[in-house]
Tab-separated table of C-alpha atoms in Angstrom:
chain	number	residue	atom	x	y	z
D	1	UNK	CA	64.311	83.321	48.079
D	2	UNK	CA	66.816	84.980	50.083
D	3	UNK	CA	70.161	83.250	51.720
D	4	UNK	CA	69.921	82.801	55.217
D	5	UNK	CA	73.136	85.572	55.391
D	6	UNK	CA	71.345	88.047	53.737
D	7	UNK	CA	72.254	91.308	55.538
D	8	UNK	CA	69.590	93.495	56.440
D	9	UNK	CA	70.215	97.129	56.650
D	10	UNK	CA	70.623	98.299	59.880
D	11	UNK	CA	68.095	100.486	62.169
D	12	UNK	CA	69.730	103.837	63.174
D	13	UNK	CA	69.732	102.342	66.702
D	14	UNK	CA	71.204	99.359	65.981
D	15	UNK	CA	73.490	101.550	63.421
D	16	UNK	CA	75.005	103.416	66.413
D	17	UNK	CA	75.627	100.406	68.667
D	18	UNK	CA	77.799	98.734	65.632
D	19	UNK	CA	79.604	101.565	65.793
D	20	UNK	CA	80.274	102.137	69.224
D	21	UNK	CA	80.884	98.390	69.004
D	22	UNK	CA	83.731	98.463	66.584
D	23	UNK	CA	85.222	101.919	68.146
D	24	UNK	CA	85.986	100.277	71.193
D	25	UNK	CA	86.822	96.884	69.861
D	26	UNK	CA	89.644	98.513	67.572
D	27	UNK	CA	91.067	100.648	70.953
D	28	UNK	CA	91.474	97.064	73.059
D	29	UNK	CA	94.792	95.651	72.386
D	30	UNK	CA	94.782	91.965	72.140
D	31	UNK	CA	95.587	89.828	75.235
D	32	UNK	CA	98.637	89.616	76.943
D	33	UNK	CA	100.362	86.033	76.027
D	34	UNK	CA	100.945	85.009	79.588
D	35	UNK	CA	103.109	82.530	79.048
D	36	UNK	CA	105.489	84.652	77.421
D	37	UNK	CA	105.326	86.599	80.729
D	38	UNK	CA	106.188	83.801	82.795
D	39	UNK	CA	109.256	83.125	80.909
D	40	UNK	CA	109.949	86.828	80.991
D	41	UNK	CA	109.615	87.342	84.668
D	42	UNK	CA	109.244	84.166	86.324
D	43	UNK	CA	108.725	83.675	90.098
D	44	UNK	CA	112.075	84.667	91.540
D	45	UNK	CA	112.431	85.199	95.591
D	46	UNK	CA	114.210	88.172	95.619
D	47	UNK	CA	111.651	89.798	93.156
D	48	UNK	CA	108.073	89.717	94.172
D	49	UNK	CA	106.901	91.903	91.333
D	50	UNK	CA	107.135	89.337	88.986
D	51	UNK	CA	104.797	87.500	90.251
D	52	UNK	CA	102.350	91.115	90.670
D	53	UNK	CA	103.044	91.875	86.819
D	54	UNK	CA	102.260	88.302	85.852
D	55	UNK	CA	98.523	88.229	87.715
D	56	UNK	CA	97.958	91.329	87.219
D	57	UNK	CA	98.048	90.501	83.174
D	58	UNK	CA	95.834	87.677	84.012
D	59	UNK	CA	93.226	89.774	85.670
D	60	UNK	CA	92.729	91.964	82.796
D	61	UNK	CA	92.850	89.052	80.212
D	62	UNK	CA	89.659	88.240	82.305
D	63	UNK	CA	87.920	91.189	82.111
D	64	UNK	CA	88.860	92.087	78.131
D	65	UNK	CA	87.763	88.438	76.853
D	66	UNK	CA	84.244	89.700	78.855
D	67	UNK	CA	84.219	93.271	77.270
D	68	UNK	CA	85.571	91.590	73.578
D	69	UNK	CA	82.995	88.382	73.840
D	70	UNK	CA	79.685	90.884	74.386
D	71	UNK	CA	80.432	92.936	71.782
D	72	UNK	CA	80.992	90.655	69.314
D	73	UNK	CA	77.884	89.006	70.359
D	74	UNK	CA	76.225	91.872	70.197
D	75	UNK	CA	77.139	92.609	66.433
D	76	UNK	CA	76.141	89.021	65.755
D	77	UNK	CA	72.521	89.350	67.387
D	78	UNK	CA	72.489	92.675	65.532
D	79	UNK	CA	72.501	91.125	62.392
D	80	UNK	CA	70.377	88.266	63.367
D	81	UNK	CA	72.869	85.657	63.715
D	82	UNK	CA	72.445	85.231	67.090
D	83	UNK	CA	69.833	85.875	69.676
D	84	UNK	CA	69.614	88.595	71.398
D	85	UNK	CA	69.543	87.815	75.330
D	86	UNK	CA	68.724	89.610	78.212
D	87	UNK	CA	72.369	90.033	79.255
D	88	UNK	CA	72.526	91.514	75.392
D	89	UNK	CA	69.954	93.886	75.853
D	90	UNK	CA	71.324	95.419	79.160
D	91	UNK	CA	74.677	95.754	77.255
D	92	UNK	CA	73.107	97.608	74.290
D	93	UNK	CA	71.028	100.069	76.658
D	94	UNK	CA	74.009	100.976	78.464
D	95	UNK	CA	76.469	101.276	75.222
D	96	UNK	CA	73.636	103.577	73.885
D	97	UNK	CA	73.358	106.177	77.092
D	98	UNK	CA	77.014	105.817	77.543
D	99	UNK	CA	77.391	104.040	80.318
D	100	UNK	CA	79.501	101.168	81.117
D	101	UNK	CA	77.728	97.423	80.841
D	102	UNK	CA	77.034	95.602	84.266
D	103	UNK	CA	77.918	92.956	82.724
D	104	UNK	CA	81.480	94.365	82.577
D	105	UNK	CA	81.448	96.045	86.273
D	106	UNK	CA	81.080	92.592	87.834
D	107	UNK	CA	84.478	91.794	86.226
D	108	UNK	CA	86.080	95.238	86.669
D	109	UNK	CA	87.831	96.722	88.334
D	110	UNK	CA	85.828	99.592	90.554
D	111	UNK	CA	85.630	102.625	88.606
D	112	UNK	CA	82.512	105.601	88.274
D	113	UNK	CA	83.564	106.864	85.076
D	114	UNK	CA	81.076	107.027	82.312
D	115	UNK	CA	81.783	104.794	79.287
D	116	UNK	CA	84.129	107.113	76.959
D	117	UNK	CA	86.017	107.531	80.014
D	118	UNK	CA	86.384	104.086	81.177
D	119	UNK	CA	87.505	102.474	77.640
D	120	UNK	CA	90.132	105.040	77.666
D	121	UNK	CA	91.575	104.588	81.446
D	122	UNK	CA	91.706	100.226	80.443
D	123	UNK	CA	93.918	101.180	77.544
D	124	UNK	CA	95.843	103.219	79.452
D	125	UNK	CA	95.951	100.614	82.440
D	126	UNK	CA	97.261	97.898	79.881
D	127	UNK	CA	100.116	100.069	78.000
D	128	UNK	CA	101.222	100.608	81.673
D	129	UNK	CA	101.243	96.627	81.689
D	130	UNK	CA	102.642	96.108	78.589
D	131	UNK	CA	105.287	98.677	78.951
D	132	UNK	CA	106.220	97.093	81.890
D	133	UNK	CA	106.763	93.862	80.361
D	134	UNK	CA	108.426	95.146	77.359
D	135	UNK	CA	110.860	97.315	79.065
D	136	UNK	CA	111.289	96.040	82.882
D	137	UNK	CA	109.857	97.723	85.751
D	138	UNK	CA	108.735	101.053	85.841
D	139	UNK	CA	111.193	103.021	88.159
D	140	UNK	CA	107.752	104.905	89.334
D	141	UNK	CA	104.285	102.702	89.332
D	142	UNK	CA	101.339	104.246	88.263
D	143	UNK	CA	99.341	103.244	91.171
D	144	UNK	CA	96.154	103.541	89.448
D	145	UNK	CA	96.651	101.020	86.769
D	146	UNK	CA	96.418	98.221	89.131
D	147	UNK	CA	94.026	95.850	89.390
D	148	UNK	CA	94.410	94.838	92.333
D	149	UNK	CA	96.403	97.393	94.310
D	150	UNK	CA	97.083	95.087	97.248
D	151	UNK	CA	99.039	92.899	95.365
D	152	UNK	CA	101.474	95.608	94.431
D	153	UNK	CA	101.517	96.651	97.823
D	154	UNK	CA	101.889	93.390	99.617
D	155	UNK	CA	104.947	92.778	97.046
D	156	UNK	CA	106.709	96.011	98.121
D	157	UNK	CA	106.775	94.768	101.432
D	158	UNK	CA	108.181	90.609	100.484
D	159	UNK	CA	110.629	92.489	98.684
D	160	UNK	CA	112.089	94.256	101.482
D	161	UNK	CA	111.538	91.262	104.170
D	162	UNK	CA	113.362	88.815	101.876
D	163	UNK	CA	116.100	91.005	101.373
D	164	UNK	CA	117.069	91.885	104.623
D	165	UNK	CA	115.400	88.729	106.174
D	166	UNK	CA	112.569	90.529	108.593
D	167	UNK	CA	109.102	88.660	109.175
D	168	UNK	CA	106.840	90.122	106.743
D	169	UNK	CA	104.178	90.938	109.371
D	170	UNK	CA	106.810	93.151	111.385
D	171	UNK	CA	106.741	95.130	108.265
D	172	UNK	CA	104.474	98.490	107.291
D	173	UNK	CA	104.834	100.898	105.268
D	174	UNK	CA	106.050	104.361	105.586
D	175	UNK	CA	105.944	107.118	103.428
D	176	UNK	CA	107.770	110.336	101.712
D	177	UNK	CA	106.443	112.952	99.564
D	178	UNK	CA	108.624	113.998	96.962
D	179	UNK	CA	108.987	117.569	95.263
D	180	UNK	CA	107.964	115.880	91.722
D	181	UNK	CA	105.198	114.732	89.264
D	182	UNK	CA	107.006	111.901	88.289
D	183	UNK	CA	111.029	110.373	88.566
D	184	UNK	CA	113.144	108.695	86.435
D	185	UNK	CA	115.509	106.483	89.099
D	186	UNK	CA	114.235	103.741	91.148
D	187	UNK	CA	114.658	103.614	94.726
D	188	UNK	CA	116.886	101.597	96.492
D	189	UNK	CA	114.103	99.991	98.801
D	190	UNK	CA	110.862	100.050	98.582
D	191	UNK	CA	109.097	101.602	95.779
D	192	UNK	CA	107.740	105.280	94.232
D	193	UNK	CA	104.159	105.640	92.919
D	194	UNK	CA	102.505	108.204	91.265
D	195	UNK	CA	98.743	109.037	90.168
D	196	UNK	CA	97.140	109.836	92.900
D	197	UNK	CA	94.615	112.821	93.785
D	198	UNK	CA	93.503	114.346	97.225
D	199	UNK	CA	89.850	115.052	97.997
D	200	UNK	CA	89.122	117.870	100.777
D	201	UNK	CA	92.725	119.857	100.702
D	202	UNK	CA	95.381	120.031	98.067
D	203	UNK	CA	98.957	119.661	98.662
D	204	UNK	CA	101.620	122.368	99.191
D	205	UNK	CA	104.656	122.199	96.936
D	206	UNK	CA	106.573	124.800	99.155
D	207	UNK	CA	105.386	124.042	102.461
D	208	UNK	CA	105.156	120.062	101.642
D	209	UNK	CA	102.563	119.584	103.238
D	210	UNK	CA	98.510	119.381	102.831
D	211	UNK	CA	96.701	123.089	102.959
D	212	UNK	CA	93.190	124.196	102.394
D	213	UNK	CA	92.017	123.508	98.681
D	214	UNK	CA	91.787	126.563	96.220
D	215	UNK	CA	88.169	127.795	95.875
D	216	UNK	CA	85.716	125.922	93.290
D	217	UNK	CA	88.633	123.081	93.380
D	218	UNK	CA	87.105	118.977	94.366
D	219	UNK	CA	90.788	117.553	93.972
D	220	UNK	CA	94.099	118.378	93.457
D	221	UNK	CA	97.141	115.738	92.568
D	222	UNK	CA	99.470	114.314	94.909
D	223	UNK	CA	103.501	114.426	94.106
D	224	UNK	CA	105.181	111.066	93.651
D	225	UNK	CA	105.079	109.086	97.047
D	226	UNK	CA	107.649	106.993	98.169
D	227	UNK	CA	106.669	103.418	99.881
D	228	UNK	CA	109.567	102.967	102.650
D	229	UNK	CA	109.106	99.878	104.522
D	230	UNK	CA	109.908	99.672	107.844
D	231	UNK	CA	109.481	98.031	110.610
D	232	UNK	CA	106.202	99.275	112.593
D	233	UNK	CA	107.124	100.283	115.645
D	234	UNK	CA	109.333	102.651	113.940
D	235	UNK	CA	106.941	104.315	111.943
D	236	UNK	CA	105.467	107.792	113.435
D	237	UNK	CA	102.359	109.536	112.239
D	238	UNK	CA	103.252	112.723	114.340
D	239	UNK	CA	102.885	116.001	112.478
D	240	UNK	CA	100.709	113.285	110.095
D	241	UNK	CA	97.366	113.065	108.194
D	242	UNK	CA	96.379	109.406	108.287
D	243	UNK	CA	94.405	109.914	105.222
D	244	UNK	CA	92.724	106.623	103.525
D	245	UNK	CA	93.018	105.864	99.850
D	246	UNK	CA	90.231	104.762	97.853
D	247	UNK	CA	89.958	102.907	94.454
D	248	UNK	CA	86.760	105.909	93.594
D	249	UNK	CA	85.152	108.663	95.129
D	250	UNK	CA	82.226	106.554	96.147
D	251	UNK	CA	84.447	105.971	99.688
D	252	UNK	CA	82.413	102.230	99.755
D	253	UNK	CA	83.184	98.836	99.160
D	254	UNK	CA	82.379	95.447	100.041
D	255	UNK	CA	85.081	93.041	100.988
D	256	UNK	CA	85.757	90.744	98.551
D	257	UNK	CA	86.645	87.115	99.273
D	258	UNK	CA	90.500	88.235	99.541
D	259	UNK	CA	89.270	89.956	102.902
D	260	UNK	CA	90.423	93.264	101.128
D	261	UNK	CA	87.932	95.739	100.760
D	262	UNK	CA	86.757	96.328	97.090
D	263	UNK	CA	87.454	100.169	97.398
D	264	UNK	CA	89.850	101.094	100.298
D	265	UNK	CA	92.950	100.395	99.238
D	266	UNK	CA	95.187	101.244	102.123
D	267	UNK	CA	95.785	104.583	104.543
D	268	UNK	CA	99.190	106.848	103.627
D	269	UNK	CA	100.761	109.184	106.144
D	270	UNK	CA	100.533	112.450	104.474
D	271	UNK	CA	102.546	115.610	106.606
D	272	UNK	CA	100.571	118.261	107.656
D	273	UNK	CA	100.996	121.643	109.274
D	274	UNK	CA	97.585	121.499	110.703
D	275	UNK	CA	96.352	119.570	113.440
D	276	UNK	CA	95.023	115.630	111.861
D	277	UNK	CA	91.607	117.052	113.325
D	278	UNK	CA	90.997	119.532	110.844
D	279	UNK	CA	91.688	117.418	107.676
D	280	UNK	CA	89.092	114.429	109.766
D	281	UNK	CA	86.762	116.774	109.611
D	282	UNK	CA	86.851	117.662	106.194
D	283	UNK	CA	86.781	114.174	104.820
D	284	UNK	CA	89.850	113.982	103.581
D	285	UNK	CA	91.094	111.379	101.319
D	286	UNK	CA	93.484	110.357	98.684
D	287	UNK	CA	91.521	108.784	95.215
D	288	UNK	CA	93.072	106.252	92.693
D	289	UNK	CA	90.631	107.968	90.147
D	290	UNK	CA	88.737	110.614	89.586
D	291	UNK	CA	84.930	110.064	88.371
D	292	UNK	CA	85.076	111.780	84.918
């Protein structure tokens, strides 16, 4: 008779999920050891984005232990050594049309990109992590990569109240395009981010400011951005697009139990020649990423 462990040959169907399987298990870097990160960059007053760097590692621990536990799982019930459940099932019918698992969405960040796309943009969200931790702060955040954007945002802010000793809540942001794709200095307050893309106009290198997209073009990127905060009575939107930024193109979200909204992430004053009117009407928007 046969050992229990004897390994069946595979079904061409069950051939291609082992595969996509492994692919994507050998491009997802191990966890992030967070307490080495808390002795790295513990929680220091003055420095807010220690903390930011720190949760943010714990966020996508989360979600990879999800994404590295079903697929493993699902190689197991593959071969028969475990059952295959319903959750198991909906994970190998999405693998197989290329889309990405809902049982990976509910601990995701929000993103529309099919699955190829996806695996790629979480590697690339962790090296910005682990780069970050293995070299300091970036000088110029990817804004993208976070998980939670509000977090980055709301440290920006503590930084600057702490240091010049102004109730947070006084504080908002303002904002300054700058004539470059990225930059290798940090600011002296505040904070530069890159990554963005506008929806509905493009922006004008020359001109610096937002004019009508180019035929046939959805999106165009946005320069580096600096995050200035000051206080708000001080800030002016005149000669301003208040343009929202969302986490997708889907422009939806639900609040989540932080009271942020899943997808809006916050609204940047963008300069414009053109009335604020005329970009309103067109929709326009600034996107963390793209759908493809």
């Amino acid at each position: 008779s046969s050992g229990i462990n004897a390994e069946w040959p595979l079904r061409p169907g069950e051939q291609k999920l082992n595969e996509i399987g492994s692919d994507i298990l050998t491009k997802i870097p191990a966890s992030f050891d967070i307490e080495d990160a808390v002795e790295k960059y513990p929680v220091k007053y003055e420095e807010s984005m220690n903390t930011v760097l720190v949760q943010e590692m714990e966020r996508f621990n989360r979600l990879c232990d999800v994404i590295r536990s079903s697929l493993f799982n699902l190689q197991k019930a593959i071969k028969g050594l475990v059952v295959m459940s319903d959750s198991l099932e909906k994970v190998a019918s999405s693998l197989l049309v290329g889309k990405v698992p809902e049982l990976w969405s509910a601990s995701s960040y929000p993103s529309l990109k099919p699955l190829g796309s996806y695996v790629n943009d979480l590697v690339a969200r962790l090296k910005f992590l682990s780069n970050w931790f293995e070299h300091d702060k970036p000088n110029c955040f990817w804004i993208s990569a976070f998980y939670f954007n509000q977090a980055f945002l709301t440290g920006v802010k503590q930084n600057y109240a702490r240091k010049y000793t102004i109730p947070i809540d006084k504080l908002d942001l303002d904002f300054e395009m700058l004539p470059c794709d990225d930059i290798d200095t940090a600011p002296e307050d505040g904070a530069y981010i890159k990554g963005l893309y506008v929806e509905g106009a493009r922006w004008d290198d020359k001109k610096m400011s937002l004019a009508e997209s180019f035929p046939k073009a959805l999106y165009d990127t946005m320069p580096v951005i600096w995050l200035k905060p000051n206080i708000k009575v001080d800030i002016s939107t005149e000669g301003k697009y208040v343009s929202p930024v969302y986490k997708t193109s889907a422009r939806q979200g639900q609040l989540s139990t932080t009271g942020h909204s899943t997808n809006f992430v916050l609204a940047i004053n963008v300069p414009t020649i053109k009335p604020q009117k005329h970009w309103v009407l067109r929709g326009t928007c600034l996107l963390c990423s793209l759908d493809d």
